[in-house]
Amino acid sequence: MTKWVYSFGDGAAEGRADMKNLLGGKGANLAEMSSLGIPVPAGFTITTEVCTYFYENGETYPDELKAQVAAAMAEVENVMGAKFGDAENPLLVSVRSGARASMPGMMDTVLNLGLNDDTVNGLIAKSGDERFAFDSYRRFVQMYSNVVLDIGHHHFESILEDLKNSKGYTLDTDLDADDWKGMVEAYKAEVERRLGKPFPLDPEEQLWGAVGAVFGSWMNQRAITYRKLNDIPADWGTAVNVQSMVFGNMGEDSATGVCFTRDPSTGVNRFYGEFLINAQGEDVVAGIRTPQPLNEVEKAAAKSTLPSMEAVMPELYGELDAIRDRLETHYKDMQDMEFTIQQGKLWMLQTRNGKRTSQAALTIAVEMCESGLIDKAEAIRRVDPAQLDKLLHPMLDPKAEKKILAKGLPASPGAASGQVVFSAEDAEKWSEQGKKVMLVRVETSPEDIGGMHVAQGILTTRGGMTSHAAVVARGMGTPCVSGAGDIKVDYNARTFTVAGATVKEGDMLTIDGATGEVILGDVPTIQPELTGDFGKLMGWVDEIRRLKVRTNAETPLDAQTARKFGAEGIGLCRTEHMFFDPARIIHMREMILAEDEDTRRAALAKLLPYQRKDFEDLFTIMAGLPVTIRLLDPPLHEFLPHSEHDMAEVAKAAGISVDAVKSASARLQESNPMLGHRGCRLAITYPEICEMQARAIFEAACAVTKAGGEPVVPEVMVPLVGLFEELDMLKKVIEGVAKTVMAEQGVTLEYMIGTMIELPRAALQAGKIAESAEFFSFGTNDLTQTTFGLSRDDAGNFLKAYLDKNIIEVDPFVSLDRDGVGELVRLAVERGRAARSDIKLGICGEHGGDPSSVTFCHEAGLDYVSCSPYRVPIARLAAAQATLGGASGSTK
């Protein structure tokens, strides 16, 4: 027979802490505390398997459940010396949810269950306090009616307010026993009036109504939303915990409180919490009364004038403090605990791994490791890479008020405020005047790079997590919200509208790139502080991980930032980004508009010194670390001007008419440019472009080597290869240039030539391509696009529907699709290594900074991942966790 119910209490339990999947977090920890001999009110847990059965069988229960619940209730009655439903000596219980992952406040709870017109008299006799008994009864009627009978709280609050107004009362504490007794009757009458039937007075009916409501709440909207935000599967289900009530509101020798074994905000190792004398647990969090500090240290820190528990209940505080030490040592993690004192006896109601800030998570992991409570491997597992991300960027002050206008995709973390501008040119102009700007665009393009660089933050109404705006912003460490589709931008009016509000150019706007929120006004931020704990943890990470971590960088600032964060080379230098500087773009446009090879070569010669200097800077900063340089990739039309002014300027420089510029621009437009004349196809059509870039790379490498720098080993990467013949042809061009430059400079260089694997055909033909390629770098942004047949810039318009309808679990541009794209990567790794055993394998798409994708790369046997500079520490941590077999489910 299946066991559906597990009992705990009186120093014994049928469950254990490691049974969270079956008993939920709360039930497993109550069982564990009971087994440790810690005072826990007796109770029992109905397992998560019942929840699964409940939903799979038309919201019904297994046949054996009622008998098992009755037997468990009898055990509780025996331990607590009271009887459920007995008029003279009633046992009252709480009914609470308890999923395996903590979901505070998301599901329903019922307290004081078992009270009715008869048992309330037994509670009066036991407590000697009629007011307390009827106050408990009216709380139960209100809570049960709301949770189980679906009658809104406000109906009962209105009745209470009417009474207080009629009697001139200000506070609930002004009501006496007769007032509360009248409230109970008024509440019950309200229930009958709304439902057409009386409030249930049978304790058994109350119990099963509450159990059903808890299971039902697993599918309420707030629980569904919380699970989505925290990646909690719906099929986990929740357990139900039925536990005997203890009361913190039975007089001045009773109290209730919440505490943490360490400060959850800072991670400092000090007992932290608050309590209230003569109160129930809900009073501590409801804000009806000001909670009192737990100890004298907290009292001083909070500048409180209220007496601490340490001062007014010293013996009980000492007992609680000892339990704090015992539980933290036992669980080897910071604990969040709830307790009640009933008439001088301490009871523990809950313990769980406590939620904590990013800084606290880091501090606690390092301190616990250094004190010997956990080892380095566990310390590494404890820190969620997403928490580390938050430490590297400014965050919104959690105390600040926010007027949220819209929500988009959290494309690049960090919070920023600035005055709204609608063009990159205005962003640069306003920035030069000392103004902080927020660049708002429908979508960005490479020519916006100057404005993006100076903006405090970037907001787009189109595009996904790997759109141009998202990728560039992450590389710069600039906060970005993309795909905020509810916002309608009017470039002509220089305004945007959303939810009935109009925001004009110059208005202050704040974005939170970690949540996707768009907020009106200037919201205060908190600057990140990287403490010594960060350095210690990253040192431990580097001892353990196998995967190397490089960065995607093409500017000295990006490269220096990445080195600071521990990058071990550059895995992707996008050379096209270097051409958008105003001094260079004019020559790039001359090259594109050239009608013959000689004119094209003359324009490229003007670009050569710029490219060479760029590469010299990167090689110098990287000091001998590998640098992978991708040859020109985007279609040429992206470099051409759009405004009449810019067209006239290009026409003058090229010695042609404006009409000729327009004609060339029209000629270069493509129906689907991302699958058009780009990547290696450009170099095959115009080998002189490849030659110029190769010369710039090798001349720069020679110059740095001659200057006494660390030996440079350039890695030249040919993009968008689908055919062996494409790479082989261009490899010969590059090798020819290398040979010529080395002869000219009198320097011998080591170098590598490889390709990006970003087309399914390239993955399938990886064995053949590896005959020519010395390395593969998986460009998973484009490989995802070409495998799914999705445009990353447009997919945001409909992928949300796919996520909402559970067609996909995660956006494939955010976290690598293991089944499809991942299968192509694994196949290419296998075939590439079979053809060339020493081939170097890496990933340079945005997935290189996603923890789940990093784990995949480790499992697939890649040598390195490459990501934007600010994600280097996240990738390092994720790589170490992959080596260790994953994170430990640390709390956030």
Short mmCIF file of C-alpha atoms in Angstrom, two decimals, residues 79 368 430 488 508 533 650 652 673 756 814 881:
data_model
loop_
_atom_site.label_atom_id
_atom_site.label_comp_id
_atom_site.label_asym_id
_atom_site.label_seq_id
_atom_site.Cartn_x
_atom_site.Cartn_y
_atom_site.Cartn_z
CA VAL A 79 1.57 13.69 21.55
CA MET A 368 31.50 29.09 5.86
CA TRP A 430 23.81 65.42 -25.54
CA LYS A 488 5.08 52.91 -29.44
CA MET A 508 14.04 61.11 -17.29
CA ASP A 533 35.32 37.49 -1.03
CA VAL A 650 30.13 59.88 -49.06
CA LYS A 652 31.95 63.85 -52.24
CA PRO A 673 20.50 39.81 -45.74
CA MET A 756 32.87 29.62 -37.26
CA VAL A 814 19.02 32.80 -24.22
CA GLN A 881 30.00 24.13 -11.28
#
